[in-house]
PDB file of C-alpha atoms in Angstrom:
ATOM      1  CA  UNK A   1     -26.847 -15.837  -2.567  1.00 51.00           C
ATOM      2  CA  UNK A   2     -25.167 -13.234  -5.555  1.00 66.00           C
ATOM      3  CA  UNK A   3     -28.684 -11.612  -6.769  1.00 66.00           C
ATOM      4  CA  UNK A   4     -29.518 -10.686  -3.140  1.00 68.00           C
ATOM      5  CA  UNK A   5     -26.616  -8.716  -2.243  1.00 72.00           C
ATOM      6  CA  UNK A   6     -27.938  -5.118  -3.016  1.00 70.00           C
ATOM      7  CA  UNK A   7     -31.173  -4.972  -1.347  1.00 72.00           C
ATOM      8  CA  UNK A   8     -29.588  -6.707   1.617  1.00 73.00           C
ATOM      9  CA  UNK A   9     -27.584  -3.521   2.005  1.00 80.00           C
ATOM     10  CA  UNK A  10     -29.030  -0.981   5.007  1.00 78.00           C
ATOM     11  CA  UNK A  11     -29.030   1.779   2.445  1.00 78.00           C
ATOM     12  CA  UNK A  12     -31.897   0.257   0.529  1.00 78.00           C
ATOM     13  CA  UNK A  13     -33.700  -1.284   3.382  1.00 77.00           C
ATOM     14  CA  UNK A  14     -36.385   1.054   3.324  1.00 82.00           C
ATOM     15  CA  UNK A  15     -37.219   1.153  -0.179  1.00 82.00           C
ATOM     16  CA  UNK A  16     -40.913  -0.629  -0.996  1.00 84.00           C
ATOM     17  CA  UNK A  17     -39.404  -2.647  -3.602  1.00 83.00           C
ATOM     18  CA  UNK A  18     -36.535  -4.192  -1.368  1.00 82.00           C
ATOM     19  CA  UNK A  19     -39.470  -4.755   1.491  1.00 83.00           C
ATOM     20  CA  UNK A  20     -41.311  -6.619  -0.969  1.00 81.00           C
ATOM     21  CA  UNK A  21     -38.413  -8.421  -2.551  1.00 79.00           C
ATOM     22  CA  UNK A  22     -37.431 -10.130   0.514  1.00 77.00           C
ATOM     23  CA  UNK A  23     -40.936 -10.563   2.395  1.00 79.00           C
ATOM     24  CA  UNK A  24     -41.892 -12.246  -1.109  1.00 74.00           C
ATOM     25  CA  UNK A  25     -38.887 -14.183  -2.314  1.00 74.00           C
ATOM     26  CA  UNK A  26     -38.836 -17.895  -2.368  1.00 71.00           C
ATOM     27  CA  UNK A  27     -34.866 -19.642  -3.538  1.00 72.00           C
ATOM     28  CA  UNK A  28     -35.524 -20.318  -6.912  1.00 72.00           C
ATOM     29  CA  UNK A  29     -37.371 -16.810  -7.978  1.00 76.00           C
ATOM     30  CA  UNK A  30     -35.197 -14.414 -10.195  1.00 78.00           C
ATOM     31  CA  UNK A  31     -34.572 -11.235  -8.374  1.00 78.00           C
ATOM     32  CA  UNK A  32     -34.719  -9.102 -11.288  1.00 80.00           C
ATOM     33  CA  UNK A  33     -38.004 -10.556 -12.215  1.00 82.00           C
ATOM     34  CA  UNK A  34     -39.522 -10.296  -8.965  1.00 82.00           C
ATOM     35  CA  UNK A  35     -38.537  -6.480  -9.433  1.00 83.00           C
ATOM     36  CA  UNK A  36     -40.178  -5.871 -12.526  1.00 86.00           C
ATOM     37  CA  UNK A  37     -43.602  -7.420 -11.223  1.00 86.00           C
ATOM     38  CA  UNK A  38     -43.629  -5.096  -8.569  1.00 83.00           C
ATOM     39  CA  UNK A  39     -42.861  -1.964 -10.528  1.00 87.00           C
ATOM     40  CA  UNK A  40     -45.520  -3.016 -13.261  1.00 88.00           C
ATOM     41  CA  UNK A  41     -48.003  -4.295 -10.220  1.00 87.00           C
ATOM     42  CA  UNK A  42     -46.855  -0.409  -8.421  1.00 85.00           C
ATOM     43  CA  UNK A  43     -47.214   1.443 -11.782  1.00 88.00           C
ATOM     44  CA  UNK A  44     -50.531  -0.280 -12.067  1.00 89.00           C
ATOM     45  CA  UNK A  45     -51.494   0.477  -8.194  1.00 88.00           C
ATOM     46  CA  UNK A  46     -50.522   4.216  -9.006  1.00 86.00           C
ATOM     47  CA  UNK A  47     -52.785   4.299 -12.023  1.00 86.00           C
ATOM     48  CA  UNK A  48     -55.988   3.156 -10.456  1.00 89.00           C
ATOM     49  CA  UNK A  49     -55.248   5.519  -7.644  1.00 86.00           C
ATOM     50  CA  UNK A  50     -54.996   8.193 -10.092  1.00 83.00           C
ATOM     51  CA  UNK A  51     -58.157   7.376 -11.790  1.00 84.00           C
ATOM     52  CA  UNK A  52     -60.273   6.851  -8.676  1.00 86.00           C
ATOM     53  CA  UNK A  53     -59.358  10.180  -7.362  1.00 82.00           C
ATOM     54  CA  UNK A  54     -60.505  11.781 -11.215  1.00 77.00           C
ATOM     55  CA  UNK A  55     -63.456  10.366 -10.124  1.00 82.00           C
ATOM     56  CA  UNK A  56     -63.871  12.086  -7.320  1.00 84.00           C
ATOM     57  CA  UNK A  57     -63.349  15.140  -8.355  1.00 79.00           C
ATOM     58  CA  UNK A  58     -65.157  18.153 -10.245  1.00 81.00           C
ATOM     59  CA  UNK A  59     -65.242  18.325 -13.539  1.00 80.00           C
ATOM     60  CA  UNK A  60     -63.022  21.663 -13.634  1.00 80.00           C
ATOM     61  CA  UNK A  61     -60.768  20.559 -11.048  1.00 81.00           C
ATOM     62  CA  UNK A  62     -60.255  17.224 -13.522  1.00 79.00           C
ATOM     63  CA  UNK A  63     -59.404  19.872 -16.509  1.00 79.00           C
ATOM     64  CA  UNK A  64     -56.868  21.053 -14.379  1.00 81.00           C
ATOM     65  CA  UNK A  65     -55.008  17.936 -13.512  1.00 83.00           C
ATOM     66  CA  UNK A  66     -53.235  17.482 -16.069  1.00 85.00           C
ATOM     67  CA  UNK A  67     -51.718  20.957 -15.410  1.00 85.00           C
ATOM     68  CA  UNK A  68     -51.126  20.360 -11.719  1.00 86.00           C
ATOM     69  CA  UNK A  69     -49.877  17.434 -12.304  1.00 86.00           C
ATOM     70  CA  UNK A  70     -47.045  19.305 -14.758  1.00 89.00           C
ATOM     71  CA  UNK A  71     -46.114  21.557 -12.801  1.00 90.00           C
ATOM     72  CA  UNK A  72     -45.832  19.076  -9.855  1.00 90.00           C
ATOM     73  CA  UNK A  73     -43.146  17.048 -12.189  1.00 91.00           C
ATOM     74  CA  UNK A  74     -41.157  20.791 -13.087  1.00 91.00           C
ATOM     75  CA  UNK A  75     -41.657  21.309  -9.445  1.00 93.00           C
ATOM     76  CA  UNK A  76     -39.552  17.794  -8.149  1.00 93.00           C
ATOM     77  CA  UNK A  77     -36.911  18.249 -11.127  1.00 93.00           C
ATOM     78  CA  UNK A  78     -36.196  21.752 -10.235  1.00 93.00           C
ATOM     79  CA  UNK A  79     -35.596  20.566  -6.630  1.00 93.00           C
ATOM     80  CA  UNK A  80     -33.595  17.731  -7.450  1.00 93.00           C
ATOM     81  CA  UNK A  81     -31.112  20.192  -9.609  1.00 92.00           C
ATOM     82  CA  UNK A  82     -31.150  22.254  -6.737  1.00 93.00           C
ATOM     83  CA  UNK A  83     -30.223  19.079  -4.343  1.00 93.00           C
ATOM     84  CA  UNK A  84     -27.468  18.747  -7.080  1.00 93.00           C
ATOM     85  CA  UNK A  85     -25.842  22.262  -6.932  1.00 92.00           C
ATOM     86  CA  UNK A  86     -25.698  21.887  -2.602  1.00 91.00           C
ATOM     87  CA  UNK A  87     -23.746  18.759  -3.481  1.00 91.00           C
ATOM     88  CA  UNK A  88     -21.141  20.574  -6.094  1.00 90.00           C
ATOM     89  CA  UNK A  89     -20.960  23.518  -3.673  1.00 89.00           C
ATOM     90  CA  UNK A  90     -20.727  21.037  -0.748  1.00 90.00           C
ATOM     91  CA  UNK A  91     -17.551  19.458  -3.091  1.00 89.00           C
ATOM     92  CA  UNK A  92     -16.273  22.339  -4.348  1.00 86.00           C
ATOM     93  CA  UNK A  93     -15.554  23.707  -0.283  1.00 85.00           C
ATOM     94  CA  UNK A  94     -13.557  20.408   0.454  1.00 85.00           C
ATOM     95  CA  UNK A  95     -11.473  20.919  -2.559  1.00 82.00           C
ATOM     96  CA  UNK A  96     -11.016  23.613  -1.469  1.00 79.00           C
ATOM     97  CA  UNK A  97     -10.421  23.312   2.254  1.00 79.00           C
ATOM     98  CA  UNK A  98      -7.901  20.921   0.539  1.00 78.00           C
ATOM     99  CA  UNK A  99      -6.256  22.976  -1.303  1.00 74.00           C
ATOM    100  CA  UNK A 100      -5.795  25.607   1.943  1.00 73.00           C
ATOM    101  CA  UNK A 101      -3.824  22.950   3.650  1.00 72.00           C
ATOM    102  CA  UNK A 102      -1.974  21.715   0.845  1.00 70.00           C
ATOM    103  CA  UNK A 103      -0.382  24.993   0.151  1.00 67.00           C
ATOM    104  CA  UNK A 104       0.328  25.636   3.623  1.00 66.00           C
ATOM    105  CA  UNK A 105       2.467  22.595   3.671  1.00 65.00           C
ATOM    106  CA  UNK A 106       4.492  23.787   0.795  1.00 64.00           C
ATOM    107  CA  UNK A 107       7.542  25.662   2.354  1.00 59.00           C
ATOM    108  CA  UNK A 108       7.660  29.922   1.385  1.00 59.00           C
ATOM    109  CA  UNK A 109      10.575  29.404  -1.486  1.00 59.00           C
ATOM    110  CA  UNK A 110       7.953  26.083  -2.846  1.00 55.00           C
ATOM    111  CA  UNK A 111       5.334  28.583  -2.997  1.00 58.00           C
ATOM    112  CA  UNK A 112       7.136  30.566  -5.171  1.00 62.00           C
ATOM    113  CA  UNK A 113       7.015  30.999  -9.037  1.00 67.00           C
ATOM    114  CA  UNK A 114       5.069  28.405 -11.058  1.00 68.00           C
ATOM    115  CA  UNK A 115       3.131  26.830  -7.855  1.00 71.00           C
ATOM    116  CA  UNK A 116       2.259  30.081  -6.502  1.00 72.00           C
ATOM    117  CA  UNK A 117       0.905  31.149 -10.180  1.00 77.00           C
ATOM    118  CA  UNK A 118      -1.298  27.778 -10.415  1.00 77.00           C
ATOM    119  CA  UNK A 119      -2.844  28.377  -7.323  1.00 74.00           C
ATOM    120  CA  UNK A 120      -3.830  31.717  -8.230  1.00 79.00           C
ATOM    121  CA  UNK A 121      -5.622  30.526 -11.375  1.00 84.00           C
ATOM    122  CA  UNK A 122      -7.407  27.757  -9.202  1.00 83.00           C
ATOM    123  CA  UNK A 123      -8.424  30.083  -6.651  1.00 83.00           C
ATOM    124  CA  UNK A 124      -9.993  32.270  -9.617  1.00 89.00           C
ATOM    125  CA  UNK A 125     -11.650  29.348 -11.574  1.00 89.00           C
ATOM    126  CA  UNK A 126     -13.363  28.063  -8.408  1.00 86.00           C
ATOM    127  CA  UNK A 127     -14.417  31.556  -7.962  1.00 89.00           C
ATOM    128  CA  UNK A 128     -15.827  31.412 -11.033  1.00 92.00           C
ATOM    129  CA  UNK A 129     -17.219  28.220 -10.487  1.00 90.00           C
ATOM    130  CA  UNK A 130     -18.842  29.217  -7.576  1.00 89.00           C
ATOM    131  CA  UNK A 131     -20.742  32.390  -9.228  1.00 92.00           C
ATOM    132  CA  UNK A 132     -21.663  29.862 -11.623  1.00 92.00           C
ATOM    133  CA  UNK A 133     -23.503  27.659  -8.905  1.00 91.00           C
ATOM    134  CA  UNK A 134     -24.917  30.904  -6.794  1.00 91.00           C
ATOM    135  CA  UNK A 135     -26.286  32.450 -10.092  1.00 92.00           C
ATOM    136  CA  UNK A 136     -27.929  29.196 -11.444  1.00 91.00           C
ATOM    137  CA  UNK A 137     -29.106  28.513  -7.818  1.00 92.00           C
ATOM    138  CA  UNK A 138     -30.627  31.866  -7.779  1.00 91.00           C
ATOM    139  CA  UNK A 139     -32.567  31.223 -11.175  1.00 90.00           C
ATOM    140  CA  UNK A 140     -33.583  27.600  -9.869  1.00 92.00           C
ATOM    141  CA  UNK A 141     -34.324  28.940  -6.588  1.00 92.00           C
ATOM    142  CA  UNK A 142     -36.921  31.865  -8.525  1.00 91.00           C
ATOM    143  CA  UNK A 143     -38.619  29.570 -10.789  1.00 91.00           C
ATOM    144  CA  UNK A 144     -39.178  26.917  -7.722  1.00 92.00           C
ATOM    145  CA  UNK A 145     -41.260  29.593  -5.904  1.00 92.00           C
ATOM    146  CA  UNK A 146     -42.898  30.852  -9.304  1.00 90.00           C
ATOM    147  CA  UNK A 147     -43.807  26.992  -9.580  1.00 91.00           C
ATOM    148  CA  UNK A 148     -44.965  26.667  -6.450  1.00 92.00           C
ATOM    149  CA  UNK A 149     -46.896  29.860  -7.017  1.00 91.00           C
ATOM    150  CA  UNK A 150     -48.973  28.928 -10.297  1.00 90.00           C
ATOM    151  CA  UNK A 151     -49.571  25.625  -8.823  1.00 91.00           C
ATOM    152  CA  UNK A 152     -51.338  27.012  -5.589  1.00 91.00           C
ATOM    153  CA  UNK A 153     -53.477  29.441  -7.881  1.00 90.00           C
ATOM    154  CA  UNK A 154     -54.179  26.793 -10.085  1.00 88.00           C
ATOM    155  CA  UNK A 155     -55.605  24.801  -6.829  1.00 87.00           C
ATOM    156  CA  UNK A 156     -57.485  28.170  -6.020  1.00 88.00           C
ATOM    157  CA  UNK A 157     -58.618  28.382  -9.200  1.00 85.00           C
ATOM    158  CA  UNK A 158     -57.475  31.732  -9.687  1.00 87.00           C
ATOM    159  CA  UNK A 159     -57.048  32.710 -13.255  1.00 83.00           C
ATOM    160  CA  UNK A 160     -55.302  36.026 -12.623  1.00 87.00           C
ATOM    161  CA  UNK A 161     -52.313  34.190 -10.306  1.00 86.00           C
ATOM    162  CA  UNK A 162     -51.783  31.790 -13.059  1.00 84.00           C
ATOM    163  CA  UNK A 163     -50.988  33.842 -15.530  1.00 85.00           C
ATOM    164  CA  UNK A 164     -48.793  35.946 -13.533  1.00 87.00           C
ATOM    165  CA  UNK A 165     -46.418  33.055 -12.583  1.00 84.00           C
ATOM    166  CA  UNK A 166     -46.776  31.804 -15.905  1.00 83.00           C
ATOM    167  CA  UNK A 167     -45.157  35.078 -17.133  1.00 85.00           C
ATOM    168  CA  UNK A 168     -42.940  35.020 -14.384  1.00 84.00           C
ATOM    169  CA  UNK A 169     -41.620  31.855 -15.462  1.00 82.00           C
ATOM    170  CA  UNK A 170     -41.422  32.906 -18.802  1.00 83.00           C
ATOM    171  CA  UNK A 171     -39.214  35.867 -18.264  1.00 82.00           C
ATOM    172  CA  UNK A 172     -36.641  33.632 -16.934  1.00 77.00           C
ATOM    173  CA  UNK A 173     -35.283  32.209 -19.883  1.00 63.00           C
ATOM    174  CA  UNK A 174     -36.733  30.618 -22.852  1.00 52.00           C
ATOM    175  CA  UNK A 175     -35.103  27.101 -22.339  1.00 48.00           C
ATOM    176  CA  UNK A 176     -36.783  26.683 -18.743  1.00 49.00           C
ATOM    177  CA  UNK A 177     -39.949  27.046 -19.054  1.00 46.00           C
ATOM    178  CA  UNK A 178     -41.201  25.650 -22.841  1.00 47.00           C
ATOM    179  CA  UNK A 179     -43.098  22.828 -20.789  1.00 48.00           C
ATOM    180  CA  UNK A 180     -46.209  25.784 -20.604  1.00 49.00           C
ATOM    181  CA  UNK A 181     -46.589  26.279 -23.799  1.00 46.00           C
TER     182      UNK A 181
END
């Protein structure tokens, strides 16, 4: 059936929603409807787990939970950005290899003139792009380290550590850390 084309692909077989869908679906049920039901139930289950965990916490820890939650979400966003940068770097490296192999295939006469100039300009653009990615990566990595330090400090109720981490984060750039204010 067409509705099951995507869920039956091996790449998706480990997803909880796909496992539940394939285990519980009858022929006449709509796949989109079942996925929606699963997501709603999953959201409700997570909310109940969070509520139960908060009930077990001390009042001080309960007050800090939203801060930890926000910091953790930011950590996940920064880690995703770092993963995207890694993918970009891999694409650039593959493109550089292709450019080098193409350049080596050209005859010496063909390399002269406009083609040679274009290759030089392309290399310059690539170098600049790699530099920008490296700079952004260093910034994101520093932010990630500061966020993890802040999370540890909050968990240990270390106010001085939290203030230091917030100061580091705020010094990294105004666009990055507005979520702490």
